[in-house]
Amino acid sequence: MRYSANHKMETREKLLASSAASAKTLGFSTVGVDGLMKAIGLSGGAFYSHFSSKDELFKAIVERELAQSLDRLSGEGAMDQAKLARCLKQYLSMSHVEQPEVGCALPVLGAEIARSDEQVRDVAQTWVCRLHESWARVLGSEALAWAILSQCVGAMVVARMMAAPEVQQEVLESSRAEITLRLAGLD
């Protein structure tokens, strides 16, 4: 049975969304092709009509997820310090800690991206640099934009490592407070 091009695109998007959520929850390398396809109700063999390899899927996931992060963290409309502060507050939140499958890919997939081939790292670099450029324009400092971006990702990693919610909250609040002080110094 032949499927329409639209059906193939819809299936590919389902596979990307499902695989991204799985990767952000369990890690990308832990789930095989059969498991990824089973999650959307298809056989493992159907995978290769969408991607030539699992590495190609990972590259597509990285691009999709980081593009979405860029949209959420610098998004539509004029970016100013107030909007940046609101984005950072949402990013450094317990709901982001507790729901990695719907949050930023960097804290959960950063180590896997770093171990990936150059193509995956190039895709990640493109999107992270776009976010950095957006923040640097608002902050008036490339160095400060890198520092805040790195602190946010690091704070999420550390908060998720902690077992006690009160310690997770302390990590997030401390990071928000320090970033807020830096942003207040720009006025």
CSV table of C-alpha atoms in Angstrom, one decimal:
chain,number,residue,atom,x,y,z
A,1,MET,CA,0.0,0.0,0.0
A,2,ARG,CA,1.4,3.4,-1.0
A,3,TYR,CA,1.0,6.3,1.4
A,4,SER,CA,0.6,9.9,0.4
A,5,ALA,CA,3.5,12.4,0.8
A,6,ASN,CA,1.5,14.1,3.5
A,7,HIS,CA,1.1,10.8,5.4
A,8,LYS,CA,4.9,10.3,5.3
A,9,MET,CA,5.5,13.9,6.6
A,10,GLU,CA,3.0,13.4,9.4
A,11,THR,CA,4.6,10.1,10.4
A,12,ARG,CA,8.1,11.6,10.3
A,13,GLU,CA,6.9,14.5,12.5
A,14,LYS,CA,5.3,11.9,15.0
A,15,LEU,CA,8.6,10.0,15.0
A,16,LEU,CA,10.6,13.2,15.7
A,17,ALA,CA,8.3,14.4,18.5
A,18,SER,CA,8.1,11.0,20.1
A,19,SER,CA,11.9,10.4,19.8
A,20,ALA,CA,12.7,13.8,21.1
A,21,ALA,CA,10.5,13.3,24.2
A,22,SER,CA,12.1,9.8,24.7
A,23,ALA,CA,15.6,11.2,24.2
A,24,LYS,CA,15.0,14.0,26.7
A,25,THR,CA,13.6,11.6,29.3
A,26,LEU,CA,15.8,8.5,28.9
A,27,GLY,CA,18.7,9.7,26.8
A,28,PHE,CA,19.0,9.1,23.0
A,29,SER,CA,21.4,6.3,23.0
A,30,THR,CA,19.4,4.1,25.4
A,31,VAL,CA,16.5,3.5,23.0
A,32,GLY,CA,16.8,1.4,19.8
A,33,VAL,CA,15.2,2.0,16.5
A,34,ASP,CA,12.5,-0.7,17.2
A,35,GLY,CA,11.6,1.0,20.5
A,36,LEU,CA,11.4,4.4,18.8
A,37,MET,CA,9.1,3.1,16.1
A,38,LYS,CA,7.0,1.0,18.5
A,39,ALA,CA,6.2,4.2,20.4
A,40,ILE,CA,4.4,5.5,17.4
A,41,GLY,CA,2.8,2.2,16.5
A,42,LEU,CA,5.0,1.2,13.6
A,43,SER,CA,7.6,-1.5,13.0
A,44,GLY,CA,11.3,-0.9,13.1
A,45,GLY,CA,11.7,-1.5,9.4
A,46,ALA,CA,9.5,1.5,8.6
A,47,PHE,CA,12.2,3.8,10.3
A,48,TYR,CA,14.4,3.7,7.2
A,49,SER,CA,11.8,5.2,4.9
A,50,HIS,CA,12.2,8.4,7.1
A,51,PHE,CA,15.9,8.4,8.2
A,52,SER,CA,18.9,6.6,6.8
A,53,SER,CA,20.4,6.1,10.3
A,54,LYS,CA,19.8,6.7,14.0
A,55,ASP,CA,22.5,9.4,13.8
A,56,GLU,CA,20.5,11.2,11.1
A,57,LEU,CA,17.5,11.1,13.4
A,58,PHE,CA,19.5,12.5,16.3
A,59,LYS,CA,20.7,15.4,14.1
A,60,ALA,CA,17.1,16.1,13.2
A,61,ILE,CA,16.0,16.0,16.8
A,62,VAL,CA,18.8,18.4,17.9
A,63,GLU,CA,17.9,20.8,15.1
A,64,ARG,CA,14.1,20.6,15.9
A,65,GLU,CA,14.6,20.9,19.7
A,66,LEU,CA,17.1,23.8,19.6
A,67,ALA,CA,15.0,25.7,17.0
A,68,GLN,CA,12.0,25.4,19.4
A,69,SER,CA,14.2,26.5,22.4
A,70,LEU,CA,15.4,29.6,20.3
A,71,ASP,CA,11.7,30.4,19.6
A,72,ARG,CA,10.8,30.1,23.3
A,73,LEU,CA,13.8,31.9,24.6
A,74,SER,CA,14.0,34.8,22.2
A,75,GLY,CA,10.8,34.3,20.3
A,76,GLU,CA,8.4,36.6,18.5
A,77,GLY,CA,8.3,40.3,19.1
A,78,ALA,CA,11.0,42.6,20.2
A,79,MET,CA,13.3,41.1,22.8
A,80,ASP,CA,14.1,43.4,25.7
A,81,GLN,CA,15.5,42.9,29.2
A,82,ALA,CA,12.0,42.5,30.7
A,83,LYS,CA,11.1,39.7,28.2
A,84,LEU,CA,14.5,38.1,28.7
A,85,ALA,CA,14.0,38.1,32.5
A,86,ARG,CA,10.6,36.4,32.1
A,87,CYS,CA,12.1,33.8,29.8
A,88,LEU,CA,14.9,33.1,32.3
A,89,LYS,CA,12.3,32.8,35.1
A,90,GLN,CA,10.4,30.2,33.2
A,91,TYR,CA,13.6,28.4,32.2
A,92,LEU,CA,14.9,28.3,35.8
A,93,SER,CA,11.7,26.8,37.2
A,94,MET,CA,10.7,23.6,39.0
A,95,SER,CA,8.3,22.8,36.2
A,96,HIS,CA,11.2,22.8,33.8
A,97,VAL,CA,13.2,20.6,36.2
A,98,GLU,CA,10.3,18.1,36.5
A,99,GLN,CA,9.4,18.0,32.9
A,100,PRO,CA,12.5,17.5,30.8
A,101,GLU,CA,10.5,16.0,27.9
A,102,VAL,CA,8.9,19.3,27.1
A,103,GLY,CA,11.9,21.6,28.0
A,104,CYS,CA,15.2,22.7,26.6
A,105,ALA,CA,17.3,19.9,25.0
A,106,LEU,CA,20.6,21.3,26.1
A,107,PRO,CA,20.6,20.2,29.8
A,108,VAL,CA,19.5,16.7,28.9
A,109,LEU,CA,21.2,16.0,25.6
A,110,GLY,CA,24.2,18.3,25.9
A,111,ALA,CA,26.6,15.5,26.8
A,112,GLU,CA,25.3,13.3,23.9
A,113,ILE,CA,25.6,16.2,21.5
A,114,ALA,CA,29.2,16.7,22.6
A,115,ARG,CA,30.0,13.0,21.9
A,116,SER,CA,28.2,13.1,18.5
A,117,ASP,CA,29.8,13.6,15.1
A,118,GLU,CA,30.7,17.0,13.7
A,119,GLN,CA,27.4,17.3,11.8
A,120,VAL,CA,25.3,17.1,15.0
A,121,ARG,CA,27.7,19.5,16.8
A,122,ASP,CA,27.5,22.0,13.9
A,123,VAL,CA,23.7,21.9,14.0
A,124,ALA,CA,23.8,22.5,17.8
A,125,GLN,CA,26.3,25.3,17.4
A,126,THR,CA,24.2,27.1,14.8
A,127,TRP,CA,21.1,27.2,17.0
A,128,VAL,CA,23.0,27.9,20.3
A,129,CYS,CA,24.9,30.8,18.5
A,130,ARG,CA,21.6,32.2,17.3
A,131,LEU,CA,20.2,32.3,20.8
A,132,HIS,CA,23.5,33.8,22.1
A,133,GLU,CA,23.3,36.5,19.4
A,134,SER,CA,19.7,37.4,20.4
A,135,TRP,CA,20.6,37.7,24.1
A,136,ALA,CA,23.9,39.6,23.3
A,137,ARG,CA,21.9,42.2,21.5
A,138,VAL,CA,19.6,42.7,24.5
A,139,LEU,CA,22.4,42.6,27.0
A,140,GLY,CA,24.9,44.6,25.0
A,141,SER,CA,27.6,42.0,25.9
A,142,GLU,CA,28.5,38.8,24.1
A,143,ALA,CA,30.4,37.6,27.2
A,144,LEU,CA,27.5,38.2,29.5
A,145,ALA,CA,25.2,36.4,27.0
A,146,TRP,CA,27.5,33.3,27.0
A,147,ALA,CA,27.8,33.5,30.8
A,148,ILE,CA,24.0,33.6,31.4
A,149,LEU,CA,23.3,30.9,28.8
A,150,SER,CA,25.9,28.7,30.4
A,151,GLN,CA,24.6,29.4,33.9
A,152,CYS,CA,21.1,28.5,32.9
A,153,VAL,CA,22.0,25.2,31.3
A,154,GLY,CA,24.3,24.3,34.2
A,155,ALA,CA,21.7,25.2,36.8
A,156,MET,CA,19.2,22.9,35.1
A,157,VAL,CA,21.8,20.0,35.0
A,158,VAL,CA,22.7,20.5,38.7
A,159,ALA,CA,19.0,20.9,39.8
A,160,ARG,CA,18.0,17.7,38.1
A,161,MET,CA,20.9,15.9,39.7
A,162,MET,CA,19.6,16.7,43.2
A,163,ALA,CA,17.2,14.3,44.8
A,164,ALA,CA,15.5,16.7,47.2
A,165,PRO,CA,13.0,19.2,45.7
A,166,GLU,CA,14.1,21.9,48.2
A,167,VAL,CA,17.7,21.6,47.1
A,168,GLN,CA,16.6,21.7,43.4
A,169,GLN,CA,14.6,24.9,44.2
A,170,GLU,CA,17.6,26.4,46.0
A,171,VAL,CA,19.8,25.8,42.9
A,172,LEU,CA,17.3,27.5,40.7
A,173,GLU,CA,16.6,30.4,43.0
A,174,SER,CA,20.3,31.1,43.5
A,175,SER,CA,20.9,31.1,39.8
A,176,ARG,CA,17.9,33.4,39.2
A,177,ALA,CA,19.0,35.8,41.9
A,178,GLU,CA,22.6,36.0,40.5
A,179,ILE,CA,21.3,36.6,37.0
A,180,THR,CA,18.8,39.2,38.2
A,181,LEU,CA,21.6,41.1,39.9
A,182,ARG,CA,23.6,41.1,36.7
A,183,LEU,CA,20.6,42.3,34.7
A,184,ALA,CA,19.9,45.0,37.2
A,185,GLY,CA,23.4,46.3,36.8
A,186,LEU,CA,22.8,46.9,33.1
A,187,ASP,CA,20.1,49.6,33.8
